[in-house]
mmCIF file of C-alpha atoms and ligand atoms in Angstrom:
data_model
loop_
_atom_site.group_PDB
_atom_site.id
_atom_site.type_symbol
_atom_site.label_atom_id
_atom_site.label_comp_id
_atom_site.label_asym_id
_atom_site.label_seq_id
_atom_site.Cartn_x
_atom_site.Cartn_y
_atom_site.Cartn_z
ATOM 1 C CA MET A 27 25.789 54.027 8.337
ATOM 2 C CA ALA A 28 26.413 50.462 7.267
ATOM 3 C CA HIS A 29 23.251 48.390 7.221
ATOM 4 C CA TRP A 30 22.273 44.733 6.924
ATOM 5 C CA MET A 31 19.565 43.348 4.726
ATOM 6 C CA GLU A 32 18.274 39.800 4.871
ATOM 7 C CA VAL A 33 18.196 37.983 1.518
ATOM 8 C CA GLY A 34 16.645 34.670 2.501
ATOM 9 C CA GLN A 35 17.171 32.606 5.623
ATOM 10 C CA ASP A 36 20.742 32.939 6.965
ATOM 11 C CA ASN A 37 21.717 35.065 3.976
ATOM 12 C CA TYR A 38 22.598 38.705 4.409
ATOM 13 C CA VAL A 39 23.975 41.704 2.603
ATOM 14 C CA LEU A 40 25.928 44.409 4.402
ATOM 15 C CA THR A 41 25.993 47.704 2.545
ATOM 16 C CA THR A 42 28.723 50.047 3.716
ATOM 17 C CA GLU A 43 28.963 53.788 3.189
ATOM 18 C CA GLY A 44 30.960 55.458 0.447
ATOM 19 C CA SER A 45 30.701 53.303 -2.659
ATOM 20 C CA HIS A 46 27.755 51.318 -1.239
ATOM 21 C CA LEU A 47 29.778 48.130 -1.453
ATOM 22 C CA ASN A 48 27.743 45.027 -0.782
ATOM 23 C CA THR A 49 29.367 42.349 1.337
ATOM 24 C CA GLY A 50 27.497 39.056 1.280
ATOM 25 C CA LEU A 51 27.210 36.732 4.252
ATOM 26 C CA ILE A 52 25.965 33.136 4.094
ATOM 27 C CA VAL A 53 25.722 31.489 7.498
ATOM 28 C CA GLY A 54 25.810 27.689 7.699
ATOM 29 C CA SER A 55 25.794 25.459 10.767
ATOM 30 C CA GLU A 56 29.593 25.067 10.825
ATOM 31 C CA ARG A 57 31.044 27.965 8.867
ATOM 32 C CA ALA A 58 30.000 31.250 7.332
ATOM 33 C CA MET A 59 31.043 32.741 4.013
ATOM 34 C CA VAL A 60 31.919 36.421 3.612
ATOM 35 C CA ILE A 61 31.763 37.767 0.069
ATOM 36 C CA ASP A 62 34.091 40.773 -0.481
ATOM 37 C CA THR A 63 36.104 42.424 2.252
ATOM 38 C CA GLY A 64 36.286 46.165 1.542
ATOM 39 C CA CYS A 65 39.004 48.604 0.473
ATOM 40 C CA GLY A 66 41.505 48.474 3.350
ATOM 41 C CA PRO A 67 42.018 47.861 7.065
ATOM 42 C CA ARG A 68 39.446 50.437 8.194
ATOM 43 C CA HIS A 69 36.735 49.178 5.877
ATOM 44 C CA GLY A 70 37.705 45.546 6.499
ATOM 45 C CA ARG A 71 37.437 45.983 10.277
ATOM 46 C CA GLU A 72 34.042 47.636 9.920
ATOM 47 C CA ILE A 73 32.857 44.687 7.836
ATOM 48 C CA LEU A 74 34.347 42.078 10.176
ATOM 49 C CA ALA A 75 32.751 43.745 13.218
ATOM 50 C CA ALA A 76 29.381 43.744 11.464
ATOM 51 C CA VAL A 77 29.798 40.086 10.484
ATOM 52 C CA ARG A 78 30.549 39.239 14.133
ATOM 53 C CA GLU A 79 27.184 40.752 15.089
ATOM 54 C CA LYS A 80 25.600 38.038 12.963
ATOM 55 C CA THR A 81 27.797 35.008 13.588
ATOM 56 C CA HIS A 82 30.760 33.746 15.606
ATOM 57 C CA LEU A 83 31.383 30.756 13.339
ATOM 58 C CA PRO A 84 34.699 30.276 11.536
ATOM 59 C CA LEU A 85 34.727 32.256 8.289
ATOM 60 C CA VAL A 86 35.717 31.633 4.703
ATOM 61 C CA VAL A 87 36.172 34.575 2.358
ATOM 62 C CA VAL A 88 35.332 35.019 -1.326
ATOM 63 C CA ASN A 89 36.661 37.835 -3.488
ATOM 64 C CA THR A 90 34.340 38.367 -6.454
ATOM 65 C CA HIS A 91 37.060 40.089 -8.507
ATOM 66 C CA ALA A 92 40.408 41.867 -8.344
ATOM 67 C CA HIS A 93 39.275 45.434 -7.684
ATOM 68 C CA TYR A 94 40.645 46.972 -4.507
ATOM 69 C CA ASP A 95 37.285 47.614 -2.823
ATOM 70 C CA HIS A 96 36.554 43.886 -2.947
ATOM 71 C CA PHE A 97 39.832 42.454 -1.573
ATOM 72 C CA PHE A 98 41.987 45.060 0.250
ATOM 73 C CA GLY A 99 40.185 44.071 3.459
ATOM 74 C CA ASN A 100 41.441 40.458 3.227
ATOM 75 C CA ALA A 101 44.336 41.036 5.646
ATOM 76 C CA VAL A 102 41.909 41.966 8.429
ATOM 77 C CA PHE A 103 40.211 38.611 7.970
ATOM 78 C CA ALA A 104 43.526 36.758 7.769
ATOM 79 C CA ASP A 105 44.577 38.409 11.047
ATOM 80 C CA ALA A 106 41.274 37.198 12.523
ATOM 81 C CA GLY A 107 42.182 33.607 11.653
ATOM 82 C CA VAL A 108 40.639 33.106 8.206
ATOM 83 C CA THR A 109 42.770 30.801 6.079
ATOM 84 C CA GLU A 110 40.499 30.042 3.124
ATOM 85 C CA PHE A 111 40.208 32.805 0.515
ATOM 86 C CA TRP A 112 38.320 31.896 -2.641
ATOM 87 C CA ALA A 113 38.579 33.551 -6.049
ATOM 88 C CA HIS A 114 38.667 32.807 -9.736
ATOM 89 C CA GLU A 115 42.202 31.942 -10.882
ATOM 90 C CA GLN A 116 42.478 35.132 -12.972
ATOM 91 C CA CYS A 117 41.379 37.222 -10.001
ATOM 92 C CA ALA A 118 44.034 35.629 -7.788
ATOM 93 C CA LYS A 119 46.645 36.215 -10.476
ATOM 94 C CA GLN A 120 45.673 39.881 -10.852
ATOM 95 C CA ILE A 121 45.778 40.445 -7.096
ATOM 96 C CA ASP A 122 49.169 38.790 -6.919
ATOM 97 C CA GLU A 123 50.707 40.597 -9.882
ATOM 98 C CA ARG A 124 48.907 43.937 -9.947
ATOM 99 C CA GLY A 125 47.252 44.369 -6.561
ATOM 100 C CA ASP A 126 49.933 46.759 -5.314
ATOM 101 C CA LEU A 127 49.244 49.114 -8.223
ATOM 102 C CA GLN A 128 45.778 49.759 -6.811
ATOM 103 C CA ARG A 129 47.054 51.078 -3.469
ATOM 104 C CA ARG A 130 47.053 54.657 -4.751
ATOM 105 C CA GLU A 131 43.301 54.429 -5.426
ATOM 106 C CA VAL A 132 42.427 54.239 -1.735
ATOM 107 C CA THR A 133 44.862 56.490 0.114
ATOM 108 C CA THR A 134 42.264 59.196 0.799
ATOM 109 C CA VAL A 135 40.008 56.807 2.712
ATOM 110 C CA GLU A 136 42.595 54.218 3.780
ATOM 111 C CA PRO A 137 45.873 56.163 4.231
ATOM 112 C CA GLU A 138 47.622 53.128 5.762
ATOM 113 C CA MET A 139 47.305 51.305 2.429
ATOM 114 C CA ALA A 140 49.899 53.632 0.888
ATOM 115 C CA ASP A 141 52.494 51.415 2.538
ATOM 116 C CA SER A 142 52.776 47.672 2.046
ATOM 117 C CA VAL A 143 54.166 47.268 5.567
ATOM 118 C CA GLY A 144 51.919 47.857 8.559
ATOM 119 C CA ASP A 145 48.863 46.592 10.338
ATOM 120 C CA ALA A 146 46.563 44.653 7.967
ATOM 121 C CA VAL A 147 47.810 46.424 4.845
ATOM 122 C CA GLU A 148 49.515 43.474 3.158
ATOM 123 C CA LEU A 149 47.872 41.859 0.151
ATOM 124 C CA VAL A 150 46.310 38.496 0.868
ATOM 125 C CA VAL A 151 46.168 36.577 -2.398
ATOM 126 C CA PRO A 152 43.306 34.071 -2.618
ATOM 127 C CA ASN A 153 44.538 30.512 -2.137
ATOM 128 C CA ALA A 154 41.363 28.547 -2.943
ATOM 129 C CA ILE A 155 40.961 28.698 -6.684
ATOM 130 C CA VAL A 156 37.958 28.326 -8.978
ATOM 131 C CA ARG A 157 38.560 27.690 -12.671
ATOM 132 C CA ASP A 158 35.928 26.887 -15.308
ATOM 133 C CA GLN A 159 34.098 24.274 -13.240
ATOM 134 C CA PRO A 160 31.734 25.347 -10.436
ATOM 135 C CA VAL A 161 32.890 24.591 -6.887
ATOM 136 C CA LEU A 162 30.583 23.716 -4.029
ATOM 137 C CA VAL A 163 31.767 25.046 -0.660
ATOM 138 C CA ASN A 164 30.257 23.247 2.299
ATOM 139 C CA LEU A 165 29.202 25.465 5.210
ATOM 140 C CA GLY A 166 27.532 22.731 7.283
ATOM 141 C CA ASN A 167 23.793 22.512 6.771
ATOM 142 C CA THR A 168 24.062 24.576 3.597
ATOM 143 C CA SER A 169 26.536 25.217 0.835
ATOM 144 C CA ALA A 170 27.479 27.901 -1.638
ATOM 145 C CA THR A 171 28.266 27.381 -5.299
ATOM 146 C CA LEU A 172 31.121 29.417 -6.728
ATOM 147 C CA PHE A 173 31.082 29.712 -10.492
ATOM 148 C CA TYR A 174 32.416 31.617 -13.470
ATOM 149 C CA LEU A 175 30.441 32.777 -16.507
ATOM 150 C CA GLY A 176 33.374 33.962 -18.590
ATOM 151 C CA ARG A 177 34.978 37.375 -18.827
ATOM 152 C CA GLY A 178 32.904 40.476 -18.185
ATOM 153 C CA HIS A 179 33.528 43.305 -15.735
ATOM 154 C CA THR A 180 37.047 41.807 -15.431
ATOM 155 C CA ASP A 181 38.663 38.584 -16.636
ATOM 156 C CA GLY A 182 37.986 36.848 -13.308
ATOM 157 C CA ASP A 183 34.483 37.587 -12.015
ATOM 158 C CA LEU A 184 33.267 34.929 -9.616
ATOM 159 C CA LEU A 185 29.576 34.480 -8.790
ATOM 160 C CA VAL A 186 28.259 32.994 -5.560
ATOM 161 C CA GLY A 187 24.934 31.202 -5.464
ATOM 162 C CA SER A 188 23.245 30.182 -2.209
ATOM 163 C CA ALA A 189 19.864 28.580 -1.553
ATOM 164 C CA THR A 190 18.217 31.986 -1.840
ATOM 165 C CA ALA A 191 20.590 34.575 -3.297
ATOM 166 C CA LEU A 192 22.922 35.113 -6.212
ATOM 167 C CA PHE A 193 25.847 37.414 -5.448
ATOM 168 C CA VAL A 194 27.213 38.730 -8.733
ATOM 169 C CA GLY A 195 29.956 41.208 -7.783
ATOM 170 C CA ASP A 196 30.419 44.153 -10.127
ATOM 171 C CA LEU A 197 29.056 42.278 -13.127
ATOM 172 C CA VAL A 198 26.027 44.256 -11.967
ATOM 173 C CA GLU A 199 26.110 47.630 -10.246
ATOM 174 C CA HIS A 200 22.909 49.340 -9.246
ATOM 175 C CA GLY A 201 22.620 53.123 -9.241
ATOM 176 C CA THR A 202 25.785 53.857 -11.182
ATOM 177 C CA TYR A 203 27.230 53.289 -14.647
ATOM 178 C CA PRO A 204 29.082 50.009 -15.163
ATOM 179 C CA SER A 205 32.890 50.230 -14.784
ATOM 180 C CA PHE A 206 34.668 49.288 -17.986
ATOM 181 C CA GLU A 207 38.349 49.787 -17.066
ATOM 182 C CA ASP A 208 39.323 46.084 -17.133
ATOM 183 C CA SER A 209 36.216 44.880 -18.910
ATOM 184 C CA TYR A 210 35.408 42.707 -21.917
ATOM 185 C CA PRO A 211 32.247 44.476 -23.169
ATOM 186 C CA LYS A 212 31.054 41.881 -25.667
ATOM 187 C CA GLU A 213 31.523 38.947 -23.258
ATOM 188 C CA TRP A 214 30.054 40.990 -20.424
ATOM 189 C CA ALA A 215 26.748 41.293 -22.317
ATOM 190 C CA ASP A 216 26.717 37.487 -22.690
ATOM 191 C CA ALA A 217 27.412 36.992 -18.982
ATOM 192 C CA LEU A 218 24.555 39.349 -18.093
ATOM 193 C CA ARG A 219 22.121 37.381 -20.264
ATOM 194 C CA HIS A 220 23.281 34.231 -18.532
ATOM 195 C CA ILE A 221 22.671 35.832 -15.108
ATOM 196 C CA SER A 222 19.167 36.979 -16.037
ATOM 197 C CA ALA A 223 18.390 33.455 -17.260
ATOM 198 C CA LEU A 224 19.523 31.977 -13.915
ATOM 199 C CA ARG A 225 17.331 34.317 -11.998
ATOM 200 C CA HIS A 226 14.401 31.931 -11.430
ATOM 201 C CA ARG A 227 16.702 29.823 -9.225
ATOM 202 C CA TYR A 228 17.280 32.627 -6.743
ATOM 203 C CA SER A 229 14.941 34.895 -4.815
ATOM 204 C CA PHE A 230 17.499 37.696 -4.588
ATOM 205 C CA LEU A 231 20.046 39.074 -6.989
ATOM 206 C CA VAL A 232 22.739 41.045 -5.180
ATOM 207 C CA PRO A 233 24.965 43.422 -7.181
ATOM 208 C CA GLY A 234 28.463 44.496 -6.112
ATOM 209 C CA HIS A 235 27.179 47.961 -5.265
ATOM 210 C CA GLY A 236 23.660 49.272 -4.630
ATOM 211 C CA GLU A 237 20.305 47.703 -3.908
ATOM 212 C CA PRO A 238 19.336 44.143 -4.909
ATOM 213 C CA CYS A 239 17.882 44.183 -8.398
ATOM 214 C CA THR A 240 15.553 42.277 -10.684
ATOM 215 C CA ASP A 241 16.386 40.015 -13.617
ATOM 216 C CA GLN A 242 14.719 42.652 -15.785
ATOM 217 C CA PHE A 243 17.328 45.182 -14.635
ATOM 218 C CA VAL A 244 20.089 42.769 -15.663
ATOM 219 C CA LYS A 245 18.421 42.074 -19.008
ATOM 220 C CA THR A 246 18.140 45.809 -19.671
ATOM 221 C CA MET A 247 21.802 46.236 -18.728
ATOM 222 C CA ALA A 248 22.710 43.523 -21.272
ATOM 223 C CA ASN A 249 20.599 45.116 -24.002
ATOM 224 C CA THR A 250 22.018 48.571 -23.298
ATOM 225 C CA LEU A 251 25.513 47.118 -23.535
ATOM 226 C CA SER A 252 24.783 45.363 -26.838
ATOM 227 C CA THR A 253 23.289 48.560 -28.271
ATOM 228 C CA ALA A 254 26.305 50.555 -27.095
ATOM 229 C CA ILE A 255 28.646 48.052 -28.777
ATOM 230 C CA ARG A 256 26.754 48.436 -32.069
ATOM 231 C CA GLN A 257 26.731 52.228 -31.807
ATOM 232 C CA ALA A 258 30.413 52.454 -30.966
ATOM 233 C CA ARG A 259 31.400 50.060 -33.761
ATOM 234 C CA GLN A 260 29.366 52.036 -36.286
ATOM 235 C CA SER A 261 30.921 55.243 -35.085
ATOM 236 C CA LEU A 262 34.420 53.732 -35.287
ATOM 237 C CA ARG A 263 33.702 52.676 -38.868
ATOM 238 C CA ASP A 264 32.424 56.156 -39.763
ATOM 239 C CA THR A 265 35.257 58.072 -38.136
ATOM 240 C CA PRO A 266 38.100 55.617 -37.500
ATOM 241 C CA ASP A 267 40.515 58.428 -36.574
ATOM 242 C CA ASP A 268 38.336 59.917 -33.891
ATOM 243 C CA ALA A 269 36.950 57.398 -31.425
ATOM 244 C CA THR A 270 35.677 60.211 -29.195
ATOM 245 C CA LYS A 271 32.881 60.898 -31.714
ATOM 246 C CA ALA A 272 30.952 57.995 -30.222
ATOM 247 C CA ILE A 273 31.055 59.336 -26.665
ATOM 248 C CA PRO A 274 27.970 61.619 -26.792
ATOM 249 C CA ILE A 275 25.751 58.903 -28.284
ATOM 250 C CA LEU A 276 26.667 56.203 -25.775
ATOM 251 C CA PRO A 277 24.318 55.479 -22.850
ATOM 252 C CA TYR A 278 27.050 56.009 -20.225
ATOM 253 C CA GLY A 279 28.775 58.995 -18.645
ATOM 254 C CA PRO A 280 31.676 60.535 -20.626
ATOM 255 C CA GLU A 281 34.372 58.973 -18.428
ATOM 256 C CA GLN A 282 32.923 55.467 -18.635
ATOM 257 C CA SER A 283 32.173 55.903 -22.366
ATOM 258 C CA ARG A 284 35.849 56.653 -22.943
ATOM 259 C CA TRP A 285 36.852 53.458 -21.120
ATOM 260 C CA PHE A 286 34.145 51.525 -22.930
ATOM 261 C CA ILE A 287 35.485 52.540 -26.362
ATOM 262 C CA LYS A 288 39.063 51.836 -25.301
ATOM 263 C CA ARG A 289 38.186 48.360 -24.042
ATOM 264 C CA LEU A 290 35.951 47.609 -27.019
ATOM 265 C CA LYS A 291 38.886 48.343 -29.327
ATOM 266 C CA GLU A 292 41.387 46.421 -27.201
ATOM 267 C CA THR A 293 39.208 43.337 -26.833
ATOM 268 C CA SER A 294 37.792 43.089 -30.374
ATOM 269 C CA VAL A 295 39.617 40.869 -32.785
HETATM 270 ZN ZN1 ZN B 13 34.880 46.236 -9.750
#
């Protein structure tokens, strides 16, 4: 069952079943902000219905990054009248250029997404763009700050800070290994240190999946990542022809370790 958690006054997190995606909700006096829309029309409708239990205000949407479970639900919100979809410019670009390639990832849970024509299955590319400078989005009696800390989980991770909570997307995942497929490991560690340093400004730190976490959790994640980078680099120096040698010593599962090594090699100059 999906469930709501309160993270400060008028701030909420909806955790839905399956991947335990966290959708943020910040309710102002004039508008409310929804952070991440789910992996297709079914998930999107579930999220929208839950949001409507909390507020009937006009909505704005934020996509934290260009992974299907965070933006495939956009069309449901567009059909419900939402016109303002925020994202980092790289995220919008990825959705526009490569969003369709992710359709195959969801066809078991969202069979309608196999087709680009149908009810709420079209890609909705974010049209309100954040670049390097933070953007303040006014919701009436409160506002949300959208900002970018550099590349990390992807090349376009957007963070959302409210009066009480910091929503960090998949820069932090709780209860599972980090996902390295589109990541920039070295820069990700830097972004995590930045997040843990910001922590005193927020009472709640909300990851993209799993329970809210502490700044200590984020700091540990950063340290683990830095250690893994050192270990993998050493291993690549020792056995340059066999990158898989590093897999057993890395602090991640075999699948994610493989991606980690691949991305470390691709993103190191
Ligand atoms: Zn992701």
